[in-house]
Short mmCIF file of C-alpha atoms and ligand atoms in Angstrom, two decimals:
data_model
loop_
_atom_site.label_atom_id
_atom_site.label_comp_id
_atom_site.label_asym_id
_atom_site.label_seq_id
_atom_site.Cartn_x
_atom_site.Cartn_y
_atom_site.Cartn_z
CA UNK A 1 1.13 24.56 11.46
CA UNK A 2 -1.25 25.64 8.69
CA UNK A 3 -3.92 23.17 7.60
CA UNK A 4 -2.73 20.86 4.84
CA UNK A 5 -4.90 21.44 1.76
CA UNK A 6 -5.29 19.76 -1.62
CA UNK A 7 -6.98 22.59 -3.54
CA UNK A 8 -6.46 22.17 -7.27
CA UNK A 9 -5.34 18.57 -6.82
CA UNK A 10 -7.15 15.59 -8.32
CA UNK A 11 -7.07 12.24 -6.54
CA UNK A 12 -8.10 8.72 -7.48
CA UNK A 13 -8.90 6.45 -4.56
CA UNK A 14 -9.56 2.88 -5.64
CA UNK A 15 -11.94 0.80 -3.56
CA UNK A 16 -13.28 4.01 -2.01
CA UNK A 17 -16.90 2.90 -1.72
CA UNK A 18 -16.31 1.30 1.65
CA UNK A 19 -13.83 0.82 4.46
CA UNK A 20 -10.45 2.48 4.37
CA UNK A 21 -10.77 3.86 0.84
CA UNK A 22 -13.96 5.69 1.79
CA UNK A 23 -12.19 7.28 4.78
CA UNK A 24 -9.24 8.35 2.59
CA UNK A 25 -11.58 9.84 -0.03
CA UNK A 26 -13.61 11.76 2.57
CA UNK A 27 -10.51 13.31 4.13
CA UNK A 28 -8.93 14.31 0.81
CA UNK A 29 -12.22 15.80 -0.40
CA UNK A 30 -12.78 17.64 2.89
CA UNK A 31 -9.36 19.26 2.39
CA UNK A 32 -10.15 20.44 -1.14
CA UNK A 33 -9.13 17.60 -3.48
CA UNK A 34 -11.39 16.58 -6.35
CA UNK A 35 -11.81 12.86 -5.92
CA UNK A 36 -12.54 9.96 -8.25
CA UNK A 37 -14.30 7.50 -5.97
CA UNK A 38 -13.59 4.18 -7.64
CA UNK A 39 -15.33 1.03 -6.42
CA UNK A 40 -16.54 -2.07 -8.17
CA UNK A 41 -18.86 -2.78 -5.26
CA UNK A 42 -18.42 -6.54 -5.02
CA UNK A 43 -18.26 -8.88 -2.04
CA UNK A 44 -15.18 -8.96 0.14
CA UNK A 45 -14.04 -12.00 -1.82
CA UNK A 46 -14.41 -9.99 -5.03
CA UNK A 47 -17.64 -11.49 -6.40
CA UNK A 48 -20.27 -9.36 -8.17
CA UNK A 49 -20.56 -5.61 -8.57
CA UNK A 50 -22.74 -2.77 -7.34
CA UNK A 51 -22.55 0.95 -8.13
CA UNK A 52 -24.17 1.77 -4.78
CA UNK A 53 -21.04 2.12 -2.57
CA UNK A 54 -19.19 4.47 -4.96
CA UNK A 55 -22.31 6.57 -5.56
CA UNK A 56 -23.05 6.81 -1.82
CA UNK A 57 -19.57 8.11 -1.02
CA UNK A 58 -19.80 10.66 -3.84
CA UNK A 59 -23.14 11.86 -2.45
CA UNK A 60 -21.58 12.13 1.00
CA UNK A 61 -18.69 14.23 -0.35
CA UNK A 62 -20.97 16.50 -2.37
CA UNK A 63 -23.33 16.96 0.61
CA UNK A 64 -20.32 18.11 2.65
CA UNK A 65 -19.45 20.69 -0.04
CA UNK A 66 -16.73 18.72 -1.81
CA UNK A 67 -16.22 17.56 -5.39
CA UNK A 68 -16.21 13.93 -6.43
CA UNK A 69 -17.24 11.59 -9.18
CA UNK A 70 -18.11 7.90 -8.98
CA UNK A 71 -16.27 5.29 -11.03
CA UNK A 72 -17.18 1.61 -11.01
CA UNK A 73 -14.33 0.20 -13.08
CA UNK A 74 -12.62 -3.00 -12.02
CA UNK A 75 -8.97 -2.58 -11.00
CA UNK A 76 -8.62 -6.29 -11.69
CA UNK A 77 -8.47 -5.54 -15.42
CA UNK A 78 -5.89 -3.42 -17.21
CA UNK A 79 -8.62 -1.71 -19.26
CA UNK A 80 -10.50 -0.93 -16.06
CA UNK A 81 -7.43 0.75 -14.57
CA UNK A 82 -6.95 2.90 -17.68
CA UNK A 83 -10.62 3.87 -17.57
CA UNK A 84 -10.30 5.06 -13.97
CA UNK A 85 -7.49 7.43 -14.96
CA UNK A 86 -9.50 8.54 -18.01
CA UNK A 87 -12.39 9.37 -15.68
CA UNK A 88 -10.10 11.64 -13.64
CA UNK A 89 -8.71 13.42 -16.68
CA UNK A 90 -12.10 13.75 -18.40
CA UNK A 91 -13.94 14.99 -15.30
CA UNK A 92 -11.26 17.06 -13.60
CA UNK A 93 -8.55 17.68 -16.23
CA UNK A 94 -5.56 16.14 -14.45
CA UNK A 95 -4.38 13.53 -12.00
CA UNK A 96 -2.08 14.28 -9.04
CA UNK A 97 -2.73 11.55 -6.49
CA UNK A 98 -3.37 7.83 -6.86
CA UNK A 99 -4.30 5.94 -3.71
CA UNK A 100 -4.20 2.25 -4.64
CA UNK A 101 -6.46 0.84 -1.96
CA UNK A 102 -8.94 -1.61 -3.53
CA UNK A 103 -8.60 -5.07 -2.12
CA UNK A 104 -10.22 -8.47 -1.73
CA UNK A 105 -9.61 -11.28 0.67
CA UNK A 106 -9.98 -14.96 -0.25
CA UNK A 107 -8.88 -16.88 2.82
CA UNK A 108 -7.00 -20.08 2.01
CA UNK A 109 -3.64 -21.65 2.72
CA UNK A 110 -1.68 -24.46 1.07
CA UNK A 111 -2.77 -26.66 -0.54
CA UNK A 112 -6.31 -25.22 -0.82
CA UNK A 113 -5.04 -21.88 -2.16
CA UNK A 114 -5.06 -22.73 -5.85
CA UNK A 115 -4.07 -20.90 -9.02
CA UNK A 116 -7.47 -19.18 -9.23
CA UNK A 117 -7.11 -17.85 -5.68
CA UNK A 118 -3.61 -16.57 -6.45
CA UNK A 119 -4.49 -14.99 -9.79
CA UNK A 120 -7.64 -13.25 -8.55
CA UNK A 121 -5.81 -11.90 -5.55
CA UNK A 122 -2.84 -10.72 -7.62
CA UNK A 123 -5.24 -9.19 -10.19
CA UNK A 124 -6.79 -6.82 -7.66
CA UNK A 125 -3.93 -6.03 -5.29
CA UNK A 126 -0.80 -6.22 -7.43
CA UNK A 127 -1.88 -5.85 -11.05
CA UNK A 128 -4.56 -3.30 -10.08
CA UNK A 129 -1.92 -1.15 -8.40
CA UNK A 130 0.52 -1.68 -11.25
CA UNK A 131 -1.91 -0.81 -14.06
CA UNK A 132 -3.61 2.12 -12.34
CA UNK A 133 -0.28 3.69 -11.43
CA UNK A 134 1.10 3.01 -14.89
CA UNK A 135 -1.94 4.63 -16.53
CA UNK A 136 -1.52 7.74 -14.38
CA UNK A 137 2.26 7.85 -14.82
CA UNK A 138 2.49 9.77 -18.15
CA UNK A 139 0.29 12.55 -16.74
CA UNK A 140 2.37 12.79 -13.58
CA UNK A 141 5.61 12.68 -15.55
CA UNK A 142 4.47 15.46 -17.86
CA UNK A 143 3.41 17.73 -15.03
CA UNK A 144 6.54 16.84 -13.00
CA UNK A 145 4.41 16.06 -9.99
CA UNK A 146 2.61 13.10 -8.49
CA UNK A 147 1.88 11.20 -5.34
CA UNK A 148 1.31 7.44 -5.44
CA UNK A 149 0.26 5.43 -2.42
CA UNK A 150 0.16 1.65 -2.39
CA UNK A 151 -1.49 -0.47 0.29
CA UNK A 152 0.32 -3.37 1.86
CA UNK A 153 -0.56 -5.30 5.01
CA UNK A 154 1.19 -6.41 8.15
CA UNK A 155 -0.30 -9.75 7.06
CA UNK A 156 2.83 -9.90 4.93
CA UNK A 157 4.77 -10.50 8.14
CA UNK A 158 3.31 -14.00 8.18
CA UNK A 159 -0.32 -14.90 7.53
CA UNK A 160 -0.58 -18.53 6.55
CA UNK A 161 -4.40 -18.55 6.31
CA UNK A 162 -4.49 -15.91 3.60
CA UNK A 163 -1.46 -16.90 1.61
CA UNK A 164 -2.17 -15.30 -1.75
CA UNK A 165 -3.10 -12.04 -0.02
CA UNK A 166 0.14 -11.97 1.98
CA UNK A 167 2.05 -12.79 -1.21
CA UNK A 168 0.44 -9.95 -3.16
CA UNK A 169 1.02 -7.51 -0.30
CA UNK A 170 4.69 -8.51 -0.17
CA UNK A 171 5.04 -7.88 -3.89
CA UNK A 172 3.65 -4.38 -3.41
CA UNK A 173 6.56 -3.52 -1.16
CA UNK A 174 9.04 -4.38 -3.91
CA UNK A 175 6.93 -2.40 -6.39
CA UNK A 176 6.75 0.65 -4.11
CA UNK A 177 10.42 0.78 -3.26
CA UNK A 178 11.62 0.24 -6.81
CA UNK A 179 9.15 2.60 -8.44
CA UNK A 180 10.12 5.21 -5.85
CA UNK A 181 13.70 5.13 -7.13
CA UNK A 182 12.50 5.75 -10.70
CA UNK A 183 9.98 8.37 -9.54
CA UNK A 184 12.23 10.65 -7.49
CA UNK A 185 13.87 12.54 -10.40
CA UNK A 186 10.40 13.21 -11.88
CA UNK A 187 8.93 14.95 -8.84
CA UNK A 188 6.79 11.90 -8.05
CA UNK A 189 6.77 10.20 -4.64
CA UNK A 190 5.70 6.59 -4.13
CA UNK A 191 4.99 5.34 -0.62
CA UNK A 192 3.16 2.46 0.98
CA UNK A 193 0.59 2.32 3.78
CA UNK A 194 0.13 -0.69 6.04
CA UNK A 195 -3.28 0.04 7.57
CA UNK A 196 -5.11 -1.52 10.44
CA UNK A 197 -8.83 -0.97 10.99
CA UNK A 198 -12.03 -2.89 11.46
CA UNK A 199 -13.69 -3.21 8.05
CA UNK A 200 -15.62 -5.88 6.14
CA UNK A 201 -12.75 -8.36 5.81
CA UNK A 202 -11.74 -8.06 9.47
CA UNK A 203 -15.34 -8.18 10.71
CA UNK A 204 -15.84 -11.67 9.33
CA UNK A 205 -17.46 -13.97 11.85
CA UNK A 206 -16.48 -17.08 9.99
CA UNK A 207 -12.80 -16.46 9.34
CA UNK A 208 -9.75 -16.00 11.58
CA UNK A 209 -9.91 -12.49 12.97
CA UNK A 210 -6.94 -11.01 14.75
CA UNK A 211 -8.37 -7.50 15.07
CA UNK A 212 -11.73 -8.23 16.67
CA UNK A 213 -10.30 -10.97 18.86
CA UNK A 214 -8.29 -8.38 20.77
CA UNK A 215 -10.34 -5.19 20.30
CA UNK A 216 -13.21 -6.25 22.53
CA UNK A 217 -14.31 -3.05 24.22
CA UNK A 218 -16.05 -0.11 22.63
CA UNK A 219 -13.22 2.39 23.02
CA UNK A 220 -10.79 0.06 21.37
CA UNK A 221 -13.27 -0.64 18.60
CA UNK A 222 -13.64 3.10 17.99
CA UNK A 223 -9.86 3.38 17.81
CA UNK A 224 -10.00 0.78 15.06
CA UNK A 225 -12.16 3.06 12.90
CA UNK A 226 -10.84 3.55 9.36
CA UNK A 227 -10.54 7.32 9.89
CA UNK A 228 -7.49 6.72 12.09
CA UNK A 229 -5.51 5.51 9.07
CA UNK A 230 -6.36 8.32 6.64
CA UNK A 231 -4.19 11.14 8.10
CA UNK A 232 -1.07 9.15 7.21
CA UNK A 233 -2.36 8.42 3.70
CA UNK A 234 -3.26 12.08 3.25
CA UNK A 235 0.21 13.17 4.35
CA UNK A 236 1.81 10.81 1.84
CA UNK A 237 -0.49 12.35 -0.78
CA UNK A 238 0.40 15.94 0.10
CA UNK A 239 2.71 18.32 -1.72
CA UNK A 240 4.77 18.80 1.46
CA UNK A 241 5.46 15.07 1.85
CA UNK A 242 9.19 14.52 2.40
CA UNK A 243 9.48 10.75 2.13
CA UNK A 244 9.80 8.36 -0.81
CA UNK A 245 9.82 4.58 -0.97
CA UNK A 246 8.77 4.24 2.65
CA UNK A 247 6.27 1.93 4.35
CA UNK A 248 4.18 3.53 7.08
CA UNK A 249 1.98 1.65 9.51
CA UNK A 250 -1.20 3.35 10.76
CA UNK A 251 -4.16 2.24 12.82
CA UNK A 252 -5.73 2.57 16.24
CA UNK A 253 -4.20 6.02 16.65
CA UNK A 254 -0.67 4.69 16.25
CA UNK A 255 1.68 5.70 13.43
CA UNK A 256 5.02 4.09 12.71
CA UNK A 257 7.69 3.43 10.12
CA UNK A 258 8.09 -0.14 8.90
CA UNK A 259 11.51 -0.72 7.39
CA UNK A 260 13.62 -3.41 5.82
CA UNK A 261 16.89 -3.75 7.68
CA UNK A 262 19.94 -5.96 7.28
CA UNK A 263 22.33 -7.10 10.00
CA UNK A 264 26.04 -6.28 9.59
CA UNK A 265 26.50 -10.04 9.45
CA UNK A 266 29.73 -11.98 9.50
CA UNK A 267 32.52 -11.69 6.94
CA UNK A 268 34.58 -14.75 6.02
CA UNK A 269 38.17 -13.58 6.02
CA UNK A 270 40.01 -16.75 5.02
CA UNK A 271 40.97 -17.72 1.49
CA UNK A 272 38.37 -19.27 -0.78
CA UNK A 273 34.75 -20.07 -0.02
CA UNK A 274 33.53 -20.12 3.60
CA UNK A 275 33.07 -23.72 4.75
CA UNK A 276 29.47 -24.72 5.34
CA UNK A 277 30.27 -25.33 9.00
CA UNK A 278 31.52 -21.75 9.37
CA UNK A 279 28.02 -20.49 8.57
CA UNK A 280 26.68 -22.55 11.45
CA UNK A 281 29.50 -21.49 13.78
CA UNK A 282 28.91 -17.80 13.07
CA UNK A 283 25.10 -18.00 13.15
CA UNK A 284 24.81 -15.59 16.10
CA UNK A 285 26.95 -12.95 14.37
CA UNK A 286 25.02 -13.37 11.12
CA UNK A 287 21.77 -12.74 12.99
CA UNK A 288 22.94 -10.08 15.45
CA UNK A 289 20.67 -7.10 14.75
CA UNK A 290 22.42 -4.69 17.14
CA UNK A 291 23.84 -2.48 14.34
CA UNK A 292 21.39 -3.23 11.56
CA UNK A 293 21.45 -1.12 8.44
CA UNK A 294 18.43 0.20 6.51
CA UNK A 295 19.27 0.39 2.81
CA UNK A 296 17.53 3.08 0.77
CA UNK A 297 17.88 1.14 -2.49
CA UNK A 298 19.75 -1.71 -4.16
CA UNK A 299 22.70 0.57 -4.95
CA UNK A 300 22.80 1.85 -1.40
CA UNK A 301 22.77 -1.73 -0.11
CA UNK A 302 25.46 -2.86 -2.52
CA UNK A 303 27.90 -0.11 -1.60
CA UNK A 304 27.36 -0.82 2.10
CA UNK A 305 27.07 -4.60 2.19
CA UNK A 306 29.92 -5.18 -0.23
CA UNK A 307 31.99 -2.37 1.30
CA UNK A 308 34.41 -4.86 2.90
CA UNK A 309 35.60 -5.86 -0.59
CA UNK A 310 36.83 -2.36 -1.38
CA UNK A 311 38.39 -1.78 2.04
P1 NAD B 401 -13.19 -3.30 2.29
O1 NAD B 401 -13.66 -4.59 1.76
O2 NAD B 401 -14.00 -2.64 3.36
O3 NAD B 401 -12.99 -2.26 1.13
C1 NAD B 401 -12.35 -2.61 -0.07
C2 NAD B 401 -13.12 -1.98 -1.21
O4 NAD B 401 -12.44 -2.30 -2.43
C3 NAD B 401 -14.55 -2.50 -1.33
O5 NAD B 401 -15.47 -1.44 -1.30
C4 NAD B 401 -14.55 -3.24 -2.65
O6 NAD B 401 -15.79 -3.15 -3.35
C5 NAD B 401 -13.42 -2.55 -3.41
N1 NAD B 401 -12.88 -3.42 -4.45
C6 NAD B 401 -12.55 -4.73 -4.33
N2 NAD B 401 -12.13 -5.21 -5.50
C7 NAD B 401 -12.20 -4.19 -6.40
C8 NAD B 401 -11.90 -4.08 -7.77
N3 NAD B 401 -11.46 -5.15 -8.47
N4 NAD B 401 -12.06 -2.90 -8.38
C9 NAD B 401 -12.51 -1.82 -7.69
N5 NAD B 401 -12.85 -1.88 -6.38
C10 NAD B 401 -12.69 -3.05 -5.73
O7 NAD B 401 -11.67 -3.54 2.82
P2 NAD B 401 -10.66 -2.58 3.59
O8 NAD B 401 -10.28 -3.25 4.86
O9 NAD B 401 -11.13 -1.17 3.61
O10 NAD B 401 -9.38 -2.73 2.65
C11 NAD B 401 -8.83 -1.66 1.91
C12 NAD B 401 -7.36 -1.99 1.63
O11 NAD B 401 -6.61 -2.04 2.85
C13 NAD B 401 -7.16 -3.35 0.96
O12 NAD B 401 -6.11 -3.26 0.02
C14 NAD B 401 -6.76 -4.23 2.11
O13 NAD B 401 -6.02 -5.35 1.71
C15 NAD B 401 -5.92 -3.26 2.91
N6 NAD B 401 -5.71 -3.62 4.32
C16 NAD B 401 -6.72 -3.52 5.22
C17 NAD B 401 -6.48 -3.82 6.56
C18 NAD B 401 -7.53 -3.65 7.60
O14 NAD B 401 -7.19 -3.77 8.79
N7 NAD B 401 -8.77 -3.36 7.25
C19 NAD B 401 -5.23 -4.29 6.95
C20 NAD B 401 -4.23 -4.40 6.01
C21 NAD B 401 -4.47 -4.04 4.70
#
C-alpha cells in the first residue's frame, strides 16, 4: 500500500515532550503533519514545569525536516487547553488531529488516595482530554473533519495501587465511546489507545512496576520502546481510518482490539419479578460468555439486550 501521509494536516499532541507523546509527534511530523508539541514539562507526578522537553522535541522534528511548534500550556486547566488549540490555529491555521496523551501518575490506593490525588489526576487525564477536545471541536465541526485520540490504560482492568489513575482512564472510555456517537455524522472520528511502553512512570524504581518486572532482557526492553505504540495512534489519526469509538491496545509489537462485551445472560420467563434465589441458581448462564455480544452504542445495546421483550 502507499505510504500514509498527513500533508496539510495539523496535529496537537499533548504531553509530547517525552515518552509516548514524543514518539507520536515524531511519527506524525515525519509523515508530513504540522505538529503542536504540547508539554508542561513537570515531574511524573505532575509537579513543576519546564519548557525543555517540548522545545527539544520541536528541535528534533525541525532537524529532521518537519514542522512543529512548542507549547507549554497545562492541560490540567481549561484555559490551558484552549490556549493549546489557539496555538495550533495561530501557527498553522487549522486543527485536524488531537492526540490527548498527557498524563501523570500519583500512586496511591484507598484510603491514602485522597481528594487531592483524585482531582489532580482527573484534571490532567479526564478534564485535560475533555477541554482540549472541546476547544478543538468547533474547528473540526466547521471543516467537517477531525480525528481525536484519547489515551486509556490497561490499568483500568484493575490497578489498586494507582486508583485515581485507573478511575480516570476508565472515564475516558465512556467519553470516547459516547463522543464517537456524536462525532460520526460530523466527519469526526474518536478512538482510544491503550498503550504499553517503558517510559518515566513505568521505569520507577520505587513503585510497583509490572512492565520492567517481566521485560528483563534487552530485546524485550527494545520491544517496549514507545515507537511501537505510535503506528496505531497514527492510523487512528489518518484520513483513511475506518473505525470510530474503538479501543486499541498497542505495545511491544502487538496490536489488538479491546472491546466491551455482554453475555447473552439469562431471561426470567415467569410472571413478576425474578426471585433473588433464581439469580443465584442461574449464575452460570448469566456469566456464560460463549455468545457474548459487543454493543456499538447504548441504542444498539438496548435493541439487542431488550430484544426478548419485543419477541
Ligand atoms: P511520560 O511521563 O513519559 O510522558 C507524559 C508527558 O506528559 C510528560 O512529558 C509530562 O510532562 C506531560 N504532562 C503531564 N502533565 C501535563 C499537563 N498537565 N499538561 C501538559 N503536559 C503534561 O508518560 P508516558 O508513559 O509517555 O504516558 C503518556 C500517556 O500514556 C499517559 O496518558 C499515560 O497515562 C498513558 N499510558 C502509558 C502507559 C505506558 O506503558 N507507558 C500505559 C498506559 C497508559
